[in-house]
Amino acid sequence: MRDINCKPNQNEVFIWNIMGSLFNSLLSVITLMVVTRMLQSDEADIFSIGWSISQIMATIGTYQIRMYQATDVTEKFKFGQYLIFRIFTLIVMIVCSVGYLLSKHYDIYKTIVIFIICLIRLVESLADVYEGYFQQKERLDLVGKAITYRIFLAIILFSASLMILRNLLISCLILLISYICSFIVFNVRYSLKVKAFDIKEKWTKNERWVWSLVKEGFPIFVNSFLMTAIINIPKIRIDYVIEQGRMESGMQTVFNILFMPASVLTLIYIVFRPLLTKMAIEWNAGRKKGFLKIVSMIFICLLGISIIVLGGSAWLGIPILSILYGLDLSKYRMELLIMITGGCLCTFSYVFDNALIVIRRQYLLLFSYVLSWLYIEIVIGKMVDKWGVLGAAFAYSTSMMVFLIVTFLIFIICLRKDGKELKEQ
């Protein structure tokens, strides 16, 4: 086995980065697939809503400071500071998780299962601060390896335990234990064994740096939290209606299965991320036309891909999902297409979202997130109560339309204002 102290080449970094991203996206797909095949619909619903709640809580746990940490190449803040700050945010995450679960008045079994899933996210969030450090030190290969090994082990152990024991609570505990072990074996071990990682640090131990990190991460945290909330509000509303006995059990699982393909275009968009640097070069050089050419090219490519994705989903989406999850989803074709449309609209908006970051107007994005969140909060109750899963799908998709329209308008306004200052070439 290759010594982890050996500096990887670009191909290794690329391959492990792709592997980590792939396994990360497969985790929820495979675990839900196993749960729907091994357990009754009510337990599959518990797992589904638990996963959704944990996603919201994870945004609190990470505070979305990872990107700032990874790009902090001058080490304005040391690893020890990021780690202490993460422990603080994880404590807040646990308090919020407990508070939320108590406010929902779930039965004890459902509460414990969801809390365990939130603890799994906690371990993942703790590993994330180490992975941010690895990325900062240009060892993305170790990030990819840690994520790949962790999730591969988790999927194997969770699936095996569920097939043997048919007990969701025990299987979630095993999943939690596997995450803890992987964190120690990979993240902590890498941080200690790699000679390039010098974690013997000296920094001023006062509270000012804490507030500096809070300030630096706050805008990204708010935006990420609101987007995660927007995505999960329909699921939380479905859970509420099921708890009230006004919707049959299993509908939460159905919605989550149909929602899986909605992120396909977002995953494809990762391919275009390297062009953000070229966008920044064109803008900073005063070449407005070159900047717009890249933005337009990305948007047109994504539009073409979205048409293919929608066409393929209309033809093969339901049959494939029905086979994978062992459920008859034939009557949910319309819901699937509406959700995929929402996912496409979300990805389109990311083009203008990222463009606004390039021209340093990212703080204005708060309007997009807040308005979209307010919209879905207003409409979700009536839509789900009236149309069930179809209403939840429609609420999500139309909220993404609001997000796209507002983001696009902000982009156009900023472009006209800032473009006047650029020297055309």
Short mmCIF file of C-alpha atoms in Angstrom, two decimals:
data_model
loop_
_atom_site.label_atom_id
_atom_site.label_comp_id
_atom_site.label_asym_id
_atom_site.label_seq_id
_atom_site.Cartn_x
_atom_site.Cartn_y
_atom_site.Cartn_z
CA MET A 1 0.00 0.00 0.00
CA ARG A 2 1.29 3.45 -0.91
CA ASP A 3 2.64 5.59 1.95
CA ILE A 4 0.11 8.30 2.78
CA ASN A 5 3.00 10.76 3.11
CA CYS A 6 3.68 10.51 -0.63
CA LYS A 7 2.29 13.54 -2.45
CA PRO A 8 -0.38 12.38 -4.96
CA ASN A 9 -0.46 13.34 -8.61
CA GLN A 10 -3.40 15.22 -10.13
CA ASN A 11 -5.00 12.03 -11.50
CA GLU A 12 -5.08 10.46 -8.03
CA VAL A 13 -6.58 13.62 -6.53
CA PHE A 14 -9.23 13.76 -9.27
CA ILE A 15 -10.15 10.06 -8.99
CA TRP A 16 -10.44 10.06 -5.19
CA ASN A 17 -12.39 13.32 -5.23
CA ILE A 18 -14.88 11.84 -7.70
CA MET A 19 -15.07 8.61 -5.69
CA GLY A 20 -15.82 10.52 -2.49
CA SER A 21 -18.53 12.60 -4.18
CA LEU A 22 -20.07 9.50 -5.77
CA PHE A 23 -20.19 7.50 -2.53
CA ASN A 24 -21.53 10.52 -0.67
CA SER A 25 -24.46 10.77 -3.09
CA LEU A 26 -25.05 7.00 -3.01
CA LEU A 27 -25.41 6.74 0.78
CA SER A 28 -29.00 7.99 1.07
CA VAL A 29 -30.02 6.19 -2.13
CA ILE A 30 -28.78 2.76 -1.04
CA THR A 31 -29.77 2.97 2.63
CA LEU A 32 -33.33 3.99 1.76
CA MET A 33 -33.43 1.23 -0.86
CA VAL A 34 -32.48 -1.38 1.75
CA VAL A 35 -34.92 0.01 4.32
CA THR A 36 -37.90 -0.03 1.91
CA ARG A 37 -37.16 -3.66 0.98
CA MET A 38 -36.48 -4.96 4.50
CA LEU A 39 -39.02 -3.08 6.66
CA GLN A 40 -42.65 -2.01 6.78
CA SER A 41 -43.74 1.32 5.31
CA ASP A 42 -44.14 3.04 8.71
CA GLU A 43 -40.51 2.31 9.66
CA ALA A 44 -39.32 3.40 6.21
CA ASP A 45 -41.17 6.68 6.85
CA ILE A 46 -39.33 7.10 10.17
CA PHE A 47 -35.97 6.59 8.46
CA SER A 48 -36.89 8.98 5.65
CA ILE A 49 -38.00 11.84 7.88
CA GLY A 50 -35.07 11.21 10.22
CA TRP A 51 -32.69 11.63 7.30
CA SER A 52 -34.40 14.89 6.31
CA ILE A 53 -34.32 16.32 9.85
CA SER A 54 -30.66 15.34 10.22
CA GLN A 55 -29.81 17.24 7.01
CA ILE A 56 -31.21 20.44 8.50
CA MET A 57 -29.40 19.85 11.79
CA ALA A 58 -26.13 19.14 9.93
CA THR A 59 -26.13 22.67 8.50
CA ILE A 60 -26.06 23.90 12.10
CA GLY A 61 -23.32 21.41 12.98
CA THR A 62 -20.99 22.41 10.15
CA TYR A 63 -22.02 26.10 10.11
CA GLN A 64 -20.94 25.81 6.45
CA ILE A 65 -17.46 27.00 7.43
CA ARG A 66 -15.74 24.24 5.42
CA MET A 67 -15.17 26.29 2.25
CA TYR A 68 -13.73 29.18 4.23
CA GLN A 69 -11.44 26.78 6.10
CA ALA A 70 -10.29 25.02 2.92
CA THR A 71 -9.38 28.33 1.27
CA ASP A 72 -7.71 29.78 4.40
CA VAL A 73 -4.26 29.08 2.92
CA THR A 74 -2.62 31.85 4.99
CA GLU A 75 -4.03 30.16 8.12
CA LYS A 76 -5.72 33.19 9.55
CA PHE A 77 -7.31 30.63 11.84
CA LYS A 78 -5.47 27.50 12.95
CA PHE A 79 -6.83 23.95 12.79
CA GLY A 80 -7.26 23.92 16.57
CA GLN A 81 -9.50 26.97 16.34
CA TYR A 82 -11.63 25.41 13.59
CA LEU A 83 -11.89 22.22 15.67
CA ILE A 84 -12.96 24.04 18.85
CA PHE A 85 -15.43 26.12 16.85
CA ARG A 86 -16.85 22.93 15.31
CA ILE A 87 -17.29 21.35 18.75
CA PHE A 88 -19.22 24.45 19.79
CA THR A 89 -21.51 24.29 16.72
CA LEU A 90 -22.04 20.55 17.29
CA ILE A 91 -23.22 21.24 20.83
CA VAL A 92 -25.69 23.77 19.39
CA MET A 93 -26.72 21.13 16.85
CA ILE A 94 -27.48 18.58 19.59
CA VAL A 95 -29.48 21.11 21.61
CA CYS A 96 -31.51 22.03 18.50
CA SER A 97 -32.06 18.35 17.64
CA VAL A 98 -33.34 17.52 21.12
CA GLY A 99 -35.49 20.64 21.22
CA TYR A 100 -37.01 19.93 17.81
CA LEU A 101 -37.78 16.28 18.61
CA LEU A 102 -39.38 17.17 21.93
CA SER A 103 -41.53 19.80 20.22
CA LYS A 104 -42.85 17.21 17.73
CA HIS A 105 -44.13 14.84 20.47
CA TYR A 106 -43.12 11.72 18.55
CA ASP A 107 -43.38 8.33 20.25
CA ILE A 108 -40.22 7.16 22.05
CA TYR A 109 -39.13 4.72 19.31
CA LYS A 110 -39.36 7.29 16.51
CA THR A 111 -37.61 9.92 18.66
CA ILE A 112 -34.68 7.63 19.47
CA VAL A 113 -34.20 6.51 15.84
CA ILE A 114 -34.22 10.09 14.53
CA PHE A 115 -31.86 11.22 17.30
CA ILE A 116 -29.40 8.45 16.40
CA ILE A 117 -29.50 9.56 12.76
CA CYS A 118 -28.74 13.11 13.93
CA LEU A 119 -25.76 11.74 15.89
CA ILE A 120 -24.53 10.09 12.69
CA ARG A 121 -24.60 13.53 11.06
CA LEU A 122 -22.75 14.89 14.09
CA VAL A 123 -19.85 12.47 13.53
CA GLU A 124 -19.90 13.33 9.83
CA SER A 125 -19.73 17.04 10.70
CA LEU A 126 -16.79 16.42 13.04
CA ALA A 127 -14.98 14.52 10.28
CA ASP A 128 -15.69 17.45 7.97
CA VAL A 129 -13.42 19.81 9.95
CA TYR A 130 -10.52 17.37 9.49
CA GLU A 131 -11.33 17.02 5.80
CA GLY A 132 -11.34 20.81 5.46
CA TYR A 133 -7.83 20.80 6.92
CA PHE A 134 -6.70 18.10 4.48
CA GLN A 135 -8.10 20.15 1.60
CA GLN A 136 -6.36 23.28 2.89
CA LYS A 137 -3.07 21.34 2.82
CA GLU A 138 -3.74 20.20 -0.79
CA ARG A 139 -4.51 16.58 0.14
CA LEU A 140 -7.95 16.20 -1.41
CA ASP A 141 -7.03 12.58 -2.10
CA LEU A 142 -7.19 11.92 1.66
CA VAL A 143 -10.59 13.62 1.80
CA GLY A 144 -11.87 11.35 -0.98
CA LYS A 145 -10.39 8.25 0.68
CA ALA A 146 -11.85 9.08 4.11
CA ILE A 147 -15.34 9.66 2.67
CA THR A 148 -15.22 6.62 0.36
CA TYR A 149 -14.02 4.20 3.04
CA ARG A 150 -16.42 5.59 5.65
CA ILE A 151 -19.49 5.33 3.46
CA PHE A 152 -18.54 1.97 1.92
CA LEU A 153 -18.15 0.47 5.40
CA ALA A 154 -21.37 2.14 6.58
CA ILE A 155 -23.43 0.81 3.66
CA ILE A 156 -22.11 -2.74 4.10
CA LEU A 157 -22.67 -2.87 7.88
CA PHE A 158 -26.05 -1.12 7.80
CA SER A 159 -27.37 -3.32 5.00
CA ALA A 160 -26.09 -6.54 6.57
CA SER A 161 -27.49 -5.74 10.01
CA LEU A 162 -30.86 -4.75 8.58
CA MET A 163 -31.10 -7.93 6.49
CA ILE A 164 -30.15 -10.13 9.45
CA LEU A 165 -31.91 -8.39 12.35
CA ARG A 166 -34.73 -6.48 10.58
CA ASN A 167 -34.47 -3.87 13.33
CA LEU A 168 -34.14 -0.22 12.30
CA LEU A 169 -33.00 1.09 15.69
CA ILE A 170 -30.15 -1.45 16.05
CA SER A 171 -29.09 -0.97 12.43
CA CYS A 172 -28.92 2.81 12.93
CA LEU A 173 -26.79 2.25 16.05
CA ILE A 174 -24.45 0.05 14.00
CA LEU A 175 -24.32 2.78 11.35
CA LEU A 176 -23.37 5.29 14.07
CA ILE A 177 -20.63 3.01 15.44
CA SER A 178 -19.21 2.47 11.95
CA TYR A 179 -19.05 6.26 11.46
CA ILE A 180 -17.23 6.72 14.78
CA CYS A 181 -14.72 3.98 13.97
CA SER A 182 -14.12 5.35 10.46
CA PHE A 183 -13.59 8.84 11.86
CA ILE A 184 -10.88 7.55 14.19
CA VAL A 185 -9.23 5.17 11.72
CA PHE A 186 -9.16 7.55 8.77
CA ASN A 187 -9.62 11.21 9.71
CA VAL A 188 -7.78 11.23 13.03
CA ARG A 189 -5.10 8.78 11.86
CA TYR A 190 -4.41 10.78 8.70
CA SER A 191 -4.05 13.98 10.75
CA LEU A 192 -1.46 12.29 12.98
CA LYS A 193 0.46 10.24 10.38
CA VAL A 194 0.93 12.71 7.52
CA LYS A 195 4.13 14.64 8.17
CA ALA A 196 2.94 17.67 6.20
CA PHE A 197 0.20 18.23 8.80
CA ASP A 198 1.74 20.21 11.63
CA ILE A 199 -1.00 20.57 14.20
CA LYS A 200 1.31 21.78 16.99
CA GLU A 201 -0.02 25.31 16.87
CA LYS A 202 0.31 28.53 18.77
CA TRP A 203 -2.55 31.00 18.74
CA THR A 204 -4.06 33.59 21.02
CA LYS A 205 -6.60 31.90 23.24
CA ASN A 206 -9.25 34.59 23.61
CA GLU A 207 -12.83 34.77 22.51
CA ARG A 208 -12.33 37.28 19.66
CA TRP A 209 -11.44 34.66 17.04
CA VAL A 210 -14.68 32.81 17.81
CA TRP A 211 -16.78 35.85 16.90
CA SER A 212 -14.63 36.36 13.80
CA LEU A 213 -15.49 32.85 12.60
CA VAL A 214 -19.16 33.40 13.42
CA LYS A 215 -19.11 36.55 11.31
CA GLU A 216 -17.18 34.99 8.40
CA GLY A 217 -19.48 31.98 8.10
CA PHE A 218 -22.84 33.57 8.89
CA PRO A 219 -23.98 34.61 5.37
CA ILE A 220 -23.15 31.20 3.86
CA PHE A 221 -24.70 29.42 6.85
CA VAL A 222 -27.99 31.33 6.59
CA ASN A 223 -28.26 30.68 2.85
CA SER A 224 -27.42 26.99 3.22
CA PHE A 225 -29.80 26.55 6.17
CA LEU A 226 -32.66 28.18 4.28
CA MET A 227 -32.05 26.08 1.15
CA THR A 228 -31.91 22.89 3.22
CA ALA A 229 -35.12 23.95 4.95
CA ILE A 230 -36.82 24.70 1.63
CA ILE A 231 -35.92 21.24 0.32
CA ASN A 232 -37.10 19.48 3.48
CA ILE A 233 -40.21 21.50 4.38
CA PRO A 234 -42.43 19.35 2.08
CA LYS A 235 -41.11 16.20 3.81
CA ILE A 236 -41.75 17.66 7.25
CA ARG A 237 -45.29 18.62 6.23
CA ILE A 238 -45.96 15.10 4.92
CA ASP A 239 -44.68 13.72 8.24
CA TYR A 240 -47.08 16.02 10.10
CA VAL A 241 -50.06 14.93 7.98
CA ILE A 242 -49.17 11.25 8.49
CA GLU A 243 -48.89 11.82 12.26
CA GLN A 244 -52.37 13.39 12.15
CA GLY A 245 -53.70 10.27 10.41
CA ARG A 246 -54.76 12.22 7.31
CA MET A 247 -52.29 10.44 5.00
CA GLU A 248 -51.43 6.77 4.83
CA SER A 249 -48.03 5.54 6.04
CA GLY A 250 -45.47 5.03 3.30
CA MET A 251 -46.10 8.38 1.60
CA GLN A 252 -43.01 9.89 3.22
CA THR A 253 -40.92 7.12 1.70
CA VAL A 254 -42.59 7.55 -1.68
CA PHE A 255 -41.84 11.28 -1.69
CA ASN A 256 -38.19 10.69 -0.73
CA ILE A 257 -37.77 8.10 -3.48
CA LEU A 258 -39.27 10.42 -6.09
CA PHE A 259 -37.09 13.25 -4.81
CA MET A 260 -33.83 11.32 -5.35
CA PRO A 261 -33.54 12.03 -9.12
CA ALA A 262 -34.21 15.75 -8.56
CA SER A 263 -30.54 16.26 -7.72
CA VAL A 264 -29.21 14.63 -10.92
CA LEU A 265 -28.62 17.94 -12.72
CA THR A 266 -27.02 19.42 -9.59
CA LEU A 267 -24.49 16.56 -9.61
CA ILE A 268 -23.81 17.17 -13.31
CA TYR A 269 -23.24 20.85 -12.55
CA ILE A 270 -20.12 19.85 -10.58
CA VAL A 271 -18.44 19.29 -13.97
CA PHE A 272 -18.83 23.01 -14.75
CA ARG A 273 -17.44 24.24 -11.41
CA PRO A 274 -13.86 24.69 -12.74
CA LEU A 275 -15.23 27.35 -15.12
CA LEU A 276 -15.94 29.60 -12.11
CA THR A 277 -12.25 30.48 -12.01
CA LYS A 278 -12.33 31.48 -15.70
CA MET A 279 -15.45 33.56 -15.02
CA ALA A 280 -13.58 35.39 -12.25
CA ILE A 281 -10.58 36.00 -14.53
CA GLU A 282 -12.79 37.47 -17.28
CA TRP A 283 -14.71 39.69 -14.85
CA ASN A 284 -11.65 40.97 -12.99
CA ALA A 285 -9.94 41.71 -16.31
CA GLY A 286 -12.90 43.88 -17.32
CA ARG A 287 -14.05 41.52 -20.08
CA LYS A 288 -17.80 41.59 -19.51
CA LYS A 289 -18.58 39.83 -22.80
CA GLY A 290 -16.20 36.97 -21.98
CA PHE A 291 -17.78 36.64 -18.54
CA LEU A 292 -21.31 36.53 -19.99
CA LYS A 293 -20.21 34.05 -22.66
CA ILE A 294 -19.15 31.55 -19.98
CA VAL A 295 -22.34 32.09 -17.96
CA SER A 296 -24.48 31.63 -21.10
CA MET A 297 -22.56 28.53 -22.19
CA ILE A 298 -23.03 26.83 -18.80
CA PHE A 299 -26.74 27.72 -18.74
CA ILE A 300 -27.38 26.47 -22.30
CA CYS A 301 -25.52 23.19 -21.62
CA LEU A 302 -27.51 22.61 -18.44
CA LEU A 303 -30.75 23.42 -20.26
CA GLY A 304 -29.95 20.83 -22.93
CA ILE A 305 -29.03 18.22 -20.32
CA SER A 306 -32.20 18.96 -18.34
CA ILE A 307 -34.34 18.23 -21.43
CA ILE A 308 -32.58 14.87 -21.81
CA VAL A 309 -32.99 14.12 -18.08
CA LEU A 310 -36.71 14.98 -18.16
CA GLY A 311 -37.26 12.92 -21.31
CA GLY A 312 -35.43 9.93 -19.87
CA SER A 313 -37.27 10.23 -16.57
CA ALA A 314 -40.65 10.36 -18.31
CA TRP A 315 -39.80 7.15 -20.14
CA LEU A 316 -37.69 5.11 -17.68
CA GLY A 317 -37.80 6.96 -14.35
CA ILE A 318 -40.75 5.23 -12.72
CA PRO A 319 -39.92 1.69 -13.92
CA ILE A 320 -36.32 1.97 -12.68
CA LEU A 321 -37.28 3.45 -9.30
CA SER A 322 -39.99 0.80 -8.84
CA ILE A 323 -37.46 -1.98 -9.44
CA LEU A 324 -34.78 -0.44 -7.22
CA TYR A 325 -37.04 0.23 -4.23
CA GLY A 326 -39.45 -2.68 -4.63
CA LEU A 327 -42.54 -0.43 -4.70
CA ASP A 328 -45.21 0.19 -7.30
CA LEU A 329 -44.71 3.86 -8.19
CA SER A 330 -46.60 3.80 -11.50
CA LYS A 331 -49.18 6.37 -10.38
CA TYR A 332 -46.55 8.93 -9.41
CA ARG A 333 -45.11 9.78 -12.84
CA MET A 334 -46.42 13.37 -12.73
CA GLU A 335 -44.99 13.92 -9.23
CA LEU A 336 -41.59 12.63 -10.37
CA LEU A 337 -41.44 14.95 -13.38
CA ILE A 338 -42.54 17.96 -11.31
CA MET A 339 -39.81 17.28 -8.75
CA ILE A 340 -37.14 16.80 -11.40
CA THR A 341 -38.25 20.08 -12.98
CA GLY A 342 -37.79 21.72 -9.58
CA GLY A 343 -34.30 20.22 -9.33
CA CYS A 344 -33.44 21.59 -12.77
CA LEU A 345 -34.71 25.06 -11.83
CA CYS A 346 -32.60 24.90 -8.67
CA THR A 347 -29.48 24.07 -10.70
CA PHE A 348 -30.17 26.87 -13.18
CA SER A 349 -30.34 29.30 -10.26
CA TYR A 350 -26.94 28.08 -9.02
CA VAL A 351 -25.41 29.39 -12.26
CA PHE A 352 -26.49 32.94 -11.39
CA ASP A 353 -25.85 32.30 -7.68
CA ASN A 354 -22.20 31.44 -8.43
CA ALA A 355 -21.92 34.30 -10.91
CA LEU A 356 -22.99 36.72 -8.17
CA ILE A 357 -20.27 35.28 -5.93
CA VAL A 358 -17.73 35.88 -8.70
CA ILE A 359 -18.71 39.56 -8.93
CA ARG A 360 -18.72 39.75 -5.12
CA ARG A 361 -22.43 40.42 -4.66
CA GLN A 362 -23.17 37.18 -2.81
CA TYR A 363 -24.69 38.98 0.18
CA LEU A 364 -27.67 39.93 -2.01
CA LEU A 365 -28.51 36.24 -2.41
CA LEU A 366 -30.12 36.37 1.01
CA PHE A 367 -33.16 37.92 -0.70
CA SER A 368 -33.50 34.85 -2.96
CA TYR A 369 -33.29 32.39 -0.11
CA VAL A 370 -35.57 34.28 2.27
CA LEU A 371 -38.29 34.92 -0.35
CA SER A 372 -38.23 31.27 -1.49
CA TRP A 373 -38.41 30.07 2.10
CA LEU A 374 -41.30 32.41 2.93
CA TYR A 375 -43.14 31.29 -0.21
CA ILE A 376 -42.94 27.57 0.57
CA GLU A 377 -43.84 28.14 4.23
CA ILE A 378 -47.00 29.94 3.08
CA VAL A 379 -48.15 27.43 0.44
CA ILE A 380 -46.97 24.05 1.75
CA GLY A 381 -49.83 23.46 4.20
CA LYS A 382 -52.66 24.02 1.72
CA MET A 383 -50.92 22.18 -1.13
CA VAL A 384 -50.11 19.02 0.84
CA ASP A 385 -53.49 18.97 2.58
CA LYS A 386 -55.29 19.30 -0.76
CA TRP A 387 -53.14 17.23 -3.16
CA GLY A 388 -50.90 15.09 -0.95
CA VAL A 389 -47.58 14.05 -2.53
CA LEU A 390 -48.47 15.96 -5.71
CA GLY A 391 -48.95 19.12 -3.64
CA ALA A 392 -45.59 18.62 -1.91
CA ALA A 393 -43.89 18.17 -5.28
CA PHE A 394 -45.59 21.26 -6.69
CA ALA A 395 -44.67 23.35 -3.63
CA TYR A 396 -41.00 22.37 -3.97
CA SER A 397 -40.86 22.99 -7.72
CA THR A 398 -42.60 26.39 -7.58
CA SER A 399 -40.34 27.49 -4.70
CA MET A 400 -37.36 26.70 -6.93
CA MET A 401 -38.99 28.80 -9.64
CA VAL A 402 -39.22 31.71 -7.19
CA PHE A 403 -35.57 31.15 -6.27
CA LEU A 404 -34.49 31.18 -9.92
CA ILE A 405 -36.49 34.28 -10.86
CA VAL A 406 -35.30 36.36 -7.88
CA THR A 407 -31.67 35.25 -8.30
CA PHE A 408 -31.76 36.03 -12.03
CA LEU A 409 -33.24 39.50 -11.41
CA ILE A 410 -30.56 40.27 -8.81
CA PHE A 411 -27.89 39.11 -11.28
CA ILE A 412 -29.23 41.34 -14.08
CA ILE A 413 -29.48 44.40 -11.79
CA CYS A 414 -25.94 43.88 -10.46
CA LEU A 415 -24.58 43.23 -13.95
CA ARG A 416 -25.97 46.48 -15.29
CA LYS A 417 -24.69 48.45 -12.30
CA ASP A 418 -21.24 46.88 -12.06
CA GLY A 419 -20.83 46.43 -15.80
CA LYS A 420 -20.69 50.18 -16.27
CA GLU A 421 -17.47 50.22 -14.29
CA LEU A 422 -15.84 47.56 -16.45
CA LYS A 423 -13.75 48.48 -19.40
CA GLU A 424 -15.01 46.67 -22.48
CA GLN A 425 -12.38 44.97 -24.54
#
